XYZ file of C-alpha atoms in Angstrom:
557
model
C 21.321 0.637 -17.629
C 20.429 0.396 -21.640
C 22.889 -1.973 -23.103
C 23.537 0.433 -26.014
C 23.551 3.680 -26.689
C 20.318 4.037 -28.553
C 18.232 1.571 -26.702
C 14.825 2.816 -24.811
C 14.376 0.329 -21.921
C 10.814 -0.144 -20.406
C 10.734 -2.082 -16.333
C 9.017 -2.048 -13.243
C 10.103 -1.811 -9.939
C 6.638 -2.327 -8.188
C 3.172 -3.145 -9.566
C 3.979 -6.506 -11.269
C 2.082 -9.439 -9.476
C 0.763 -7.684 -7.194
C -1.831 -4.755 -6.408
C 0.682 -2.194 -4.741
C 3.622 -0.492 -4.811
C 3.356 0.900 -8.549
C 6.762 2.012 -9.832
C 7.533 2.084 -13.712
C 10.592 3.574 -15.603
C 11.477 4.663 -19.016
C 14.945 4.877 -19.345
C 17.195 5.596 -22.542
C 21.087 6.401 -22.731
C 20.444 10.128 -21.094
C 17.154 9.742 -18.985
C 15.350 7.658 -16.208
C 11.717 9.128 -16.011
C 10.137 7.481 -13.413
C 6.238 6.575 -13.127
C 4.522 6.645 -9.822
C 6.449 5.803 -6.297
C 3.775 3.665 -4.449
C 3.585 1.218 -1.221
C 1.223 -1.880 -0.245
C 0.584 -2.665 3.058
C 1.681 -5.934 4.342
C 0.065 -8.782 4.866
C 0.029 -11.028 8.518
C 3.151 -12.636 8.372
C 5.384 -9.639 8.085
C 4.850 -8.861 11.946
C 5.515 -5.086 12.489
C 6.156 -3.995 9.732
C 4.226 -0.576 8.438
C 4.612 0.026 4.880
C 6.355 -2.069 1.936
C 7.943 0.373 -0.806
C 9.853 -0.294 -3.994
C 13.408 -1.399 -3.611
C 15.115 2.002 -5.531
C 18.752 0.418 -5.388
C 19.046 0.907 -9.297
C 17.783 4.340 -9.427
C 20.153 5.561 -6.767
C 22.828 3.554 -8.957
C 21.699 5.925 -11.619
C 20.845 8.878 -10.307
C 22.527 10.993 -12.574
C 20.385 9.885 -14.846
C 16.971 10.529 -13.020
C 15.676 13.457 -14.519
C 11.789 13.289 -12.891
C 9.206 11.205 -11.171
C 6.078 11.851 -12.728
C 3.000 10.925 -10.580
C -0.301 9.720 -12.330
C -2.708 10.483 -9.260
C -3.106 10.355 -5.550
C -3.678 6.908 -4.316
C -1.551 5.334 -1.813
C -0.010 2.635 -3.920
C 1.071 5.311 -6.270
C 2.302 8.234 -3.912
C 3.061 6.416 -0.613
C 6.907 5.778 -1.371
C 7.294 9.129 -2.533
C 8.916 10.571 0.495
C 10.979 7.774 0.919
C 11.895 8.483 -3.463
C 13.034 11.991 -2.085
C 15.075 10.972 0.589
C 17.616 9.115 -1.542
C 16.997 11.589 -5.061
C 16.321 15.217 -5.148
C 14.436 15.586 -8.918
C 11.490 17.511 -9.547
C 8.155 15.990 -8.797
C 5.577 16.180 -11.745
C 1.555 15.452 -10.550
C -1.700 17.385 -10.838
C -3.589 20.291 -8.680
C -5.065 17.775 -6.382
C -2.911 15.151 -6.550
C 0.400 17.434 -5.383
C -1.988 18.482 -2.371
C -1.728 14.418 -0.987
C 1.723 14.777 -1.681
C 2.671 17.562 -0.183
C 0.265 15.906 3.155
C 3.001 12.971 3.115
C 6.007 15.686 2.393
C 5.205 17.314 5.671
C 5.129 14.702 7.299
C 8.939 13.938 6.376
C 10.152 17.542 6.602
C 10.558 17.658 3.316
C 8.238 19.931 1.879
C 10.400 22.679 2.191
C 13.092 21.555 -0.175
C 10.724 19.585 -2.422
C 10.614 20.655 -6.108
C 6.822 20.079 -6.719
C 5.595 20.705 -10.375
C 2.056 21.145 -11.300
C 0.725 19.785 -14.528
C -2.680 19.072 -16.180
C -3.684 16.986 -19.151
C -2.713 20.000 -21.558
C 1.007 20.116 -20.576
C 4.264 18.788 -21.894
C 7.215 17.995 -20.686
C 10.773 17.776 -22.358
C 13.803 15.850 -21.198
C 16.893 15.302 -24.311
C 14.710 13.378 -26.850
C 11.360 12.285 -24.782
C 8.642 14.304 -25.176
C 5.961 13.730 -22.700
C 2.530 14.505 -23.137
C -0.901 13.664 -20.738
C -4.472 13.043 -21.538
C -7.108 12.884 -18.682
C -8.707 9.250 -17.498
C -11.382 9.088 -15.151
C -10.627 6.909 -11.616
C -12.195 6.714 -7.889
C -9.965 10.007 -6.766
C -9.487 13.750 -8.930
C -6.950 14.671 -11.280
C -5.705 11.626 -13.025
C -3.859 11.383 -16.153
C -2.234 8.802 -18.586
C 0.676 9.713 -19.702
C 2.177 9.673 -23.526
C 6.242 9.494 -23.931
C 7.260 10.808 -27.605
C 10.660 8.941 -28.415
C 12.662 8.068 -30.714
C 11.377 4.964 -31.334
C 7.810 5.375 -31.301
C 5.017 6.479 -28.550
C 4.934 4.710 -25.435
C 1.690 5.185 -23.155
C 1.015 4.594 -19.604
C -2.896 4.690 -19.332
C -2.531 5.011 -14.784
C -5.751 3.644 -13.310
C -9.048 4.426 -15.567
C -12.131 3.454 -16.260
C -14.889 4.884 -18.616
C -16.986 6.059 -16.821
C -19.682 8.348 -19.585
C -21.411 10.061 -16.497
C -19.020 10.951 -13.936
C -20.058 12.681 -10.757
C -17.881 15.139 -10.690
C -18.167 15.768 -14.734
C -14.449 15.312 -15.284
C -14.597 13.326 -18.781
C -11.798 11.057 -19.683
C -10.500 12.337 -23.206
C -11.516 9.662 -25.491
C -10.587 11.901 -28.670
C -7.141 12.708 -27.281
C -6.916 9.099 -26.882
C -8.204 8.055 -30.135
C -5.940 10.689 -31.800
C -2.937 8.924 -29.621
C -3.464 5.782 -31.724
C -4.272 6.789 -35.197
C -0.810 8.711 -34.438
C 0.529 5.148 -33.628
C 1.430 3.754 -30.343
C 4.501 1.410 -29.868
C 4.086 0.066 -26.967
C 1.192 0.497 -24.451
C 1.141 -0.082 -20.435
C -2.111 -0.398 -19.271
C -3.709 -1.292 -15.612
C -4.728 -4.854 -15.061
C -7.237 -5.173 -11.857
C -9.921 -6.061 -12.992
C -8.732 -7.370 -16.049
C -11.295 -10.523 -14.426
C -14.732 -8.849 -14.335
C -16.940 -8.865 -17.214
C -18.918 -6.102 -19.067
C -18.284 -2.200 -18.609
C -17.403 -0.750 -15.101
C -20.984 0.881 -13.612
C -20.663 4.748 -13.404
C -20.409 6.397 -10.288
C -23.401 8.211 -10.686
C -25.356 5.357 -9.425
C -23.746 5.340 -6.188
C -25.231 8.994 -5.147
C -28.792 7.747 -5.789
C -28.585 4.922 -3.377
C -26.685 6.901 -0.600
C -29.202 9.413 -0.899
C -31.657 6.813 -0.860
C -30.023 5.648 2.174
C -30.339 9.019 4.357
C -33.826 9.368 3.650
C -34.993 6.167 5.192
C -32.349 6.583 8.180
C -33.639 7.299 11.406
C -30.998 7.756 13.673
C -27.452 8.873 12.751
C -26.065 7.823 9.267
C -22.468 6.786 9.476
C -20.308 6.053 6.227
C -17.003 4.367 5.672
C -15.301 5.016 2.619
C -11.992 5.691 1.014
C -10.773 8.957 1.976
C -9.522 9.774 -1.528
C -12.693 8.876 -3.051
C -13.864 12.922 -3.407
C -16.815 12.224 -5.993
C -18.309 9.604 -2.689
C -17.666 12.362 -0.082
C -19.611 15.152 -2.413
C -22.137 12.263 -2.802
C -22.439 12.359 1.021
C -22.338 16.122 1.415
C -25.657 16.508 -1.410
C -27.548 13.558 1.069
C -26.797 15.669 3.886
C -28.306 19.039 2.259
C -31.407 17.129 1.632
C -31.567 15.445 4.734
C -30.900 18.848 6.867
C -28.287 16.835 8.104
C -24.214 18.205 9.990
C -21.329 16.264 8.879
C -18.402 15.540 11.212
C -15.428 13.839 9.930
C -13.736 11.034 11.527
C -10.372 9.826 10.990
C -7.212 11.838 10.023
C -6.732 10.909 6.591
C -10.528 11.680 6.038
C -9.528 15.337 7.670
C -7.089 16.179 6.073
C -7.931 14.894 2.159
C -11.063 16.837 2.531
C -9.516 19.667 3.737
C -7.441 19.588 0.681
C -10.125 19.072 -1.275
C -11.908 21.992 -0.238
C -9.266 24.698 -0.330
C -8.557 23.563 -3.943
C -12.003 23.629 -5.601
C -12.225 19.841 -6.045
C -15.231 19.862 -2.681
C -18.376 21.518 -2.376
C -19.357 21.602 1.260
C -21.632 24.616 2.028
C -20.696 27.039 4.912
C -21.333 25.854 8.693
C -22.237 21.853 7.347
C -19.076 20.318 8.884
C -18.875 20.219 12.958
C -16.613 19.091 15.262
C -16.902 15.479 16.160
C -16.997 16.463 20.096
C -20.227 18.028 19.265
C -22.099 14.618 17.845
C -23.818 13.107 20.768
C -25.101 16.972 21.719
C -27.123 16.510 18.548
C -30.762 15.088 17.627
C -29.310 11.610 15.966
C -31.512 11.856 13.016
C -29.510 15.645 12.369
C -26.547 14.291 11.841
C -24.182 12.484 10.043
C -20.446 11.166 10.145
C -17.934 10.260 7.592
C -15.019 8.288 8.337
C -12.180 5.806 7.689
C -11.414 2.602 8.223
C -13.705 0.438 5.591
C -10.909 -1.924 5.098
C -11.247 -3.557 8.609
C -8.409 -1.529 9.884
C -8.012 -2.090 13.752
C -7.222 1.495 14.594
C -9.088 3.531 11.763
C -12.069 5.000 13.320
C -14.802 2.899 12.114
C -13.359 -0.161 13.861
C -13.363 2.419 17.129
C -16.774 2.915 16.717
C -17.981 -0.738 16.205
C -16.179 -0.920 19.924
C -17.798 1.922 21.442
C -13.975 2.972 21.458
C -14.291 6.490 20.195
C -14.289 9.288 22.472
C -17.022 11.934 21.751
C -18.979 9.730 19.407
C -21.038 6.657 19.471
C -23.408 4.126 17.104
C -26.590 3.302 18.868
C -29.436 0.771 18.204
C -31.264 2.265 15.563
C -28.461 4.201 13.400
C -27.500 3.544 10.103
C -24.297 2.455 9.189
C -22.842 2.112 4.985
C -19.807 0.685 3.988
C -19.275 2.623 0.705
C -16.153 0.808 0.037
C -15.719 -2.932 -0.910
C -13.033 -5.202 0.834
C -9.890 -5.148 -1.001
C -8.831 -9.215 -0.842
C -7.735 -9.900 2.071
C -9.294 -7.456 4.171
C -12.749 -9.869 4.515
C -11.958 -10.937 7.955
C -11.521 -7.929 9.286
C -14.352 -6.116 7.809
C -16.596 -9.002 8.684
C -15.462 -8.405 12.199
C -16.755 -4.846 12.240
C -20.171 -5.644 10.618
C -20.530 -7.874 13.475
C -20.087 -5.325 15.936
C -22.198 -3.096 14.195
C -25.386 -5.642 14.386
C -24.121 -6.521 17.724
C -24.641 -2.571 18.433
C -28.249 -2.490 17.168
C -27.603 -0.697 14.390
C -28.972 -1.119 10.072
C -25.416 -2.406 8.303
C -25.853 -1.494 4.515
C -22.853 -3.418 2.948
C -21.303 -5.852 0.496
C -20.263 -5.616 -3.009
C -21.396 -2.710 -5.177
C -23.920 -4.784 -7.447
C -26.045 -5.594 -4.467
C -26.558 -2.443 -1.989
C -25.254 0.092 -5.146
C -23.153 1.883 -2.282
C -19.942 1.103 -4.170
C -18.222 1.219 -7.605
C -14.897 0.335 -8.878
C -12.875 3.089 -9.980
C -10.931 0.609 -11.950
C -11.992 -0.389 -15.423
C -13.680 -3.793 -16.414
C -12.514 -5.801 -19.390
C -14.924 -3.746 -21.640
C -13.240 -0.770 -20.032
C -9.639 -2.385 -20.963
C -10.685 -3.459 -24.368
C -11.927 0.194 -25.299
C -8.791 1.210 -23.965
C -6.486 -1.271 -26.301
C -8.445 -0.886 -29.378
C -8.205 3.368 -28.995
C -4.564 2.977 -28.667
C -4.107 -0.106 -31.060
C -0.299 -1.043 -29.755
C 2.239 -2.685 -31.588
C 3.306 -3.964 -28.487
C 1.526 -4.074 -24.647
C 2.940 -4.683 -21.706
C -0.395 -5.441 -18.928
C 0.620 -3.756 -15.428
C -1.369 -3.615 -12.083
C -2.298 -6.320 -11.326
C -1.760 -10.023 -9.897
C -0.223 -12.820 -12.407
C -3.636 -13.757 -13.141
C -4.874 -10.126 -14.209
C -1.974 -10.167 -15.991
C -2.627 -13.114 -17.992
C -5.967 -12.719 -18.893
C -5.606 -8.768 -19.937
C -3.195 -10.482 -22.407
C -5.839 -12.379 -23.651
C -8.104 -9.563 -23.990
C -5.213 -7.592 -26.100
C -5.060 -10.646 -28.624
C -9.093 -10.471 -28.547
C -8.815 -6.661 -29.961
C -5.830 -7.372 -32.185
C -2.905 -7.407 -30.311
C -0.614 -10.524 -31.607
C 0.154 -12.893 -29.350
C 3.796 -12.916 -28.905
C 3.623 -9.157 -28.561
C 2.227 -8.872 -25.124
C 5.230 -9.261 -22.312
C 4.056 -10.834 -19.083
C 6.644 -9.301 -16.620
C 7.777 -9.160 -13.171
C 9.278 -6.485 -11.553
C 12.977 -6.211 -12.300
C 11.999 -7.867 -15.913
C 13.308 -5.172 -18.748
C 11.718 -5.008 -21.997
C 14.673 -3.301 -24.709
C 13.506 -1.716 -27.191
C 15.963 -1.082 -31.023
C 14.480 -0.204 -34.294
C 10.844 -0.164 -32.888
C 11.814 -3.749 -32.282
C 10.976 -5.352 -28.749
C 12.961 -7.929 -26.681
C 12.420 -9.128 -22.971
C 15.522 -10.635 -22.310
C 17.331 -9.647 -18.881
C 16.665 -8.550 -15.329
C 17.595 -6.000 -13.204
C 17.472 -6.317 -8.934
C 13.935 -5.505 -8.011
C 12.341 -6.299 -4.780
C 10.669 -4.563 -1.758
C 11.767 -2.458 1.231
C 10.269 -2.389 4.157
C 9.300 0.442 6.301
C 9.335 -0.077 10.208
C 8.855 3.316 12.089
C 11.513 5.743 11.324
C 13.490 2.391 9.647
C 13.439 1.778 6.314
C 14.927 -0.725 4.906
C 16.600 -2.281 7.957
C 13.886 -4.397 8.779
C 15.579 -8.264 6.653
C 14.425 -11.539 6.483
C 16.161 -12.123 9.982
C 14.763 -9.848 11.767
C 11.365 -10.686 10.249
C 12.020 -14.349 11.425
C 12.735 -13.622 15.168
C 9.616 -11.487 15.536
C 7.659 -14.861 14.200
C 9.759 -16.792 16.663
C 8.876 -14.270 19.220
C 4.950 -13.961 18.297
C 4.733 -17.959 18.238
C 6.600 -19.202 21.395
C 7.624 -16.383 23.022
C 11.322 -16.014 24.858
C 13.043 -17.345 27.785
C 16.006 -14.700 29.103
C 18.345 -16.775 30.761
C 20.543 -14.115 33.299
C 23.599 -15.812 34.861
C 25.534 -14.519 37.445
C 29.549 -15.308 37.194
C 32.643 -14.931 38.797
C 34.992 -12.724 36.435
C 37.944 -14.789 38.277
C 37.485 -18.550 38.608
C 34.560 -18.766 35.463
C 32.102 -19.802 38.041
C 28.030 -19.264 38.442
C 27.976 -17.309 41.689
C 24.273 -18.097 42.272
C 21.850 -20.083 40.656
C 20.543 -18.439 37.126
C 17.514 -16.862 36.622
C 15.183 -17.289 34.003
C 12.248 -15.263 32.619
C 9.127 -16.204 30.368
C 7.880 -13.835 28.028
C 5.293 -14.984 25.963
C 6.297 -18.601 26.707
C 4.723 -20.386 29.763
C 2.976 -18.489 32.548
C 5.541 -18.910 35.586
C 2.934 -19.852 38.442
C 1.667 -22.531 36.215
C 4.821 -23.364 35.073
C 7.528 -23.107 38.504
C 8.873 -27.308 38.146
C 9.431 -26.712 34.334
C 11.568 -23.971 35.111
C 13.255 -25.475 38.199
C 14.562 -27.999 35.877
C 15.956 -25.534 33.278
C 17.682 -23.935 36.075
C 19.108 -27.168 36.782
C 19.573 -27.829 33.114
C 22.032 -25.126 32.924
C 23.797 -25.077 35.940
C 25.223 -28.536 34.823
C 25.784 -27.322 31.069
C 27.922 -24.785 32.963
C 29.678 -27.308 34.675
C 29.970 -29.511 31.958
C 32.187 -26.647 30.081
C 35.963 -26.990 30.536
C 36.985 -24.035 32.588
C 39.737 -23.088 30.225
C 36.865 -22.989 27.689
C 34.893 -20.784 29.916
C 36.839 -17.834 28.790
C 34.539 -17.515 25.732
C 31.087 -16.360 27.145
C 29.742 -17.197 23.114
C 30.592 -20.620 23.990
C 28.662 -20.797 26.908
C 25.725 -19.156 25.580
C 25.726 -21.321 22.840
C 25.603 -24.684 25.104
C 22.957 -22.974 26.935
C 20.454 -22.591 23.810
C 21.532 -25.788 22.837
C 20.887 -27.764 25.660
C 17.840 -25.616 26.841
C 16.477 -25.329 23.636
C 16.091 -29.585 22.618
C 14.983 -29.835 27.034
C 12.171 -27.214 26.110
C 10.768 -28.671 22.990
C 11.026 -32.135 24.487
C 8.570 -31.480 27.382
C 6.436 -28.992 25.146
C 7.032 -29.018 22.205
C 7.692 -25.429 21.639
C 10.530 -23.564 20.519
C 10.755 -20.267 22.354
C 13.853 -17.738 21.296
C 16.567 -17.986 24.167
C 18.394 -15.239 25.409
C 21.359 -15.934 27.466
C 22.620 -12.690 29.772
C 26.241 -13.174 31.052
C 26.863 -10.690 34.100
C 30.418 -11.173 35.739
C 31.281 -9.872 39.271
């Protein structure tokens, strides 16, 4: 909360150090308007767990205060946590034509679309809330519909730019609004928040124009099938695809729900051209001359049950890649996806079939929909801040789009390098950074959310390293005595046929911890459990130096 009364307050709760997650909030002594409700997707070592979301512990704290969430466009790490936003606080939901369509997807899928308020804006409307006025102008990205966003206070202007880049020949001839921008900062601009990732990549982001010559390139030289794996947000690729196909005399099946269901979207709201009869059912690929047909799907980040990964395993009913088929990966490898994409290409060759891939400078299949420092420079000296606050992005990004702000003009000490929970306050057009609030993440495990803890997180690495031993013990409910020797199950630990004298000993092992217990003592099965994993646990990693989670089961008769 503001420390004093007239005090606008500027934080994140996701989207600092790190790509994911993106949550921002303007708050003053009436309002919280909140800026995006994202996830990010977790990495190995958090084993099981689905989806990581913004920790929203302060905004339920203040939820009398919340007065909207305001949604800049439809990617994942800017709508995913939205249902979870809705679960814990009912305000009205402020996003664009297309962008409310992925929403409402994920709303559905919740049961809550029913009691949803879901507003639509464009880049003409305004918004009111006590003394904010908010105001949008239109950015172009890698998906429809996206805005930045301009919040009229008190103070001064304060921008959010969402995810841009300047692109001058956009495929689908949505032109970001320079003048509207421009205008923005001859107006004057207190403070601006502007994406960060790839605030490490020289020159100007290439247009996405490009991209539809080479696919189309592509098609024509393709002999068999052509198969492409892109984003399934990435509308301007998918109407890339659709003109090849025209051309090429070529059906399109879809692959992949999220690729269903976003073009479906996309076509029942104007933002997709597909002409009538183009798109078949995947069942009816392999009936099909090869070189009539091609197939769009997901899964170009290596994931292990999207369908391109099915594919590369001949794991897909109804449809197969055969030696002599085209295959593009119109998408490059967020970090940390390499492996796993690498493992699919492999597949692919392994499959016989031409693998057009790799970054978009060197097949021209892919462009970033995120803006390169010229892009973030433009973007800076349009607005010309007082102060900037870089977002989006990794510490790194971070640090050097500081650098580019002092390059255009920005002084130094007037950029704030933040994490998430940092607050920036601001008083008489003057800014601080000087306190915290709890920030962290959430996780989402099935239907769980937030249950999932650092505990729980530790016994599933326990469990994936050395596996389990369930120790079931049979005792008399009178005298505090085994009734039969114990029993003891590997999981995951040592294969028992290979394994039958180790475990004859730790059957031995704990019938004389047992004994070694002081009947009166007895009483308290915790004690006995405890000797158990104490003893069995320093016998086990003795002889193999592995430290399996034990499980003692007490059963009296």
């Amino acid at each position: 909360m503001s420390e004093k009364e007239n005090v606008l307050s500027i934080f994140a709760l996701g989207g600092m150090n790190e790509i994911g997650k993106n949550m921002y909030i303007i708050e003053n002594a009436n309002d919280i308007i909140v800026i995006d409700c994202g996830n990010k997707f977790p990495d190995e070592s958090l084993l099981g767990i689905d989806l990581i979301i913004p920790d929203m512990s302060y905004l339920e704290e203040n939820k009398e205060k919340v007065k909207a969430l305001i949604v800049t466009h439809g990617h994942e790490d800017h709508i995913g946590g939205v249902p979870y936003f809705l679960k814990k606080l009912k305000v009205p939901v402020y996003a664009t034509r297309f962008t409310l369509g992925l929403i409402e997807l994920k709303l559905e899928e919740h049961y809550l679309l029913k009691e949803a308020e879901l507003k639509e804006i464009d880049s003409n409307s305004t918004l009111s809330f006590s003394d904010i006025r908010v105001s949008f102008f239109k950015v172009n990205h890698s998906i429809p519909d996206c805005l930045g966003i301009v919040f009229d206070t008190p103070e001064g202007k304060i921008v959010h730019t969402g995810d841009f880049k300047f692109d001058l020949t956009p495929a689908n001839n949505e032109y970001s609004e320079i003048h509207k921008m421009a205008d923005i900062g001859r107006d004057g601009v207190l403070l601006l928040l502007s994406e960060s990732t790839n605030a490490e990549r020289p020159g100007l982001t290439p247009s996405e124009r490009i991209v539809g010559d080479h696919v189309l390139e592509a098609f024509l030289k393709a002999e068999g099938k052509v198969v492409l794996s892109t984003f399934a947000s990435n509308i301007n690729r998918v109407q890339q695809v659709v003109e090849a196909c025209k051309i090429t005399n070529r059906k399109l099946a879809l692959l992949g729900r999220s690729m269903v269901n976003v073009v479906q979207v996309a076509i029942e709201r104007g933002y997709l051209d597909v002409p009538e009869g183009m798109i078949i059912e995947p069942n009816l690929i392999n009936t099909m001359m090869p070189e009539r047909v091609a197939i769009l799907c997901t899964g170009s980040q290596g994931e292990p049950l999207a369908a391109l990964a099915r594919l590369s395993t001949g794991d897909y009913r109804g449809a197969e890649i055969s030696s002599g088929d085209t295959v593009i990966l119109a998408a490059g490898p967020i970090p940390g996806n390499e492996r796993s994409v690498t493992k699919i290409i492999d597949n692919l060759f392994a499959l016989g079939a031409k693998v057009i891939y790799g970054s978009g400078s060197t097949t021209g299949m892919h462009v970033s929909g995120h803006g390169y420092q010229e892009d973030l420079k433009l973007m800076l000296t349009l607005m010309k801040p007082k102060y900037f606050i870089p977002v989006h992005g990794e510490y790194r990004m971070l640090h050097l789009h500081r650098q580019l702000a002092e390059s255009v003009g920005v002084e130094d000490h007037h950029t704030f390098i933040m994490t998430n929970g940092d607050v920036v306050d601001i008083e008489g057009s003057v800014a601080r950074q000087t306190r915290k609030i709890d920030a962290g993440d959430t996780y989402v495990d099935g239907i769980g959310v937030g249950d999932v803890g650092e505990i729980v997180l530790r016994d599933r690495k326990q469990l994936a390293e050395d596996g389990m031993l369930v120790i079931v013990l049979t005792m008399n409910k009178r005298d505090k005595k085994l009734v039969s020797d114990p029993d003891t199950i590997s999981r995951g630990f040592v294969f028992v046929k290979d394994s039958e004298q180790l475990l004859k000993d730790i059957n031995k092992l704990i019938i004389k911890t047992v004994d070694d217990i002081d009947v009166t003592s007895r009483k308290q099965w915790s004690e006995i459990k405890q000797n158990i994993r104490k003893s069995v646990g320093q016998y086990v990693f003795k002889e193999t130096k592995r430290k399996p989670m034990i499980l003692p089961i007490i059963i009296e008769i």
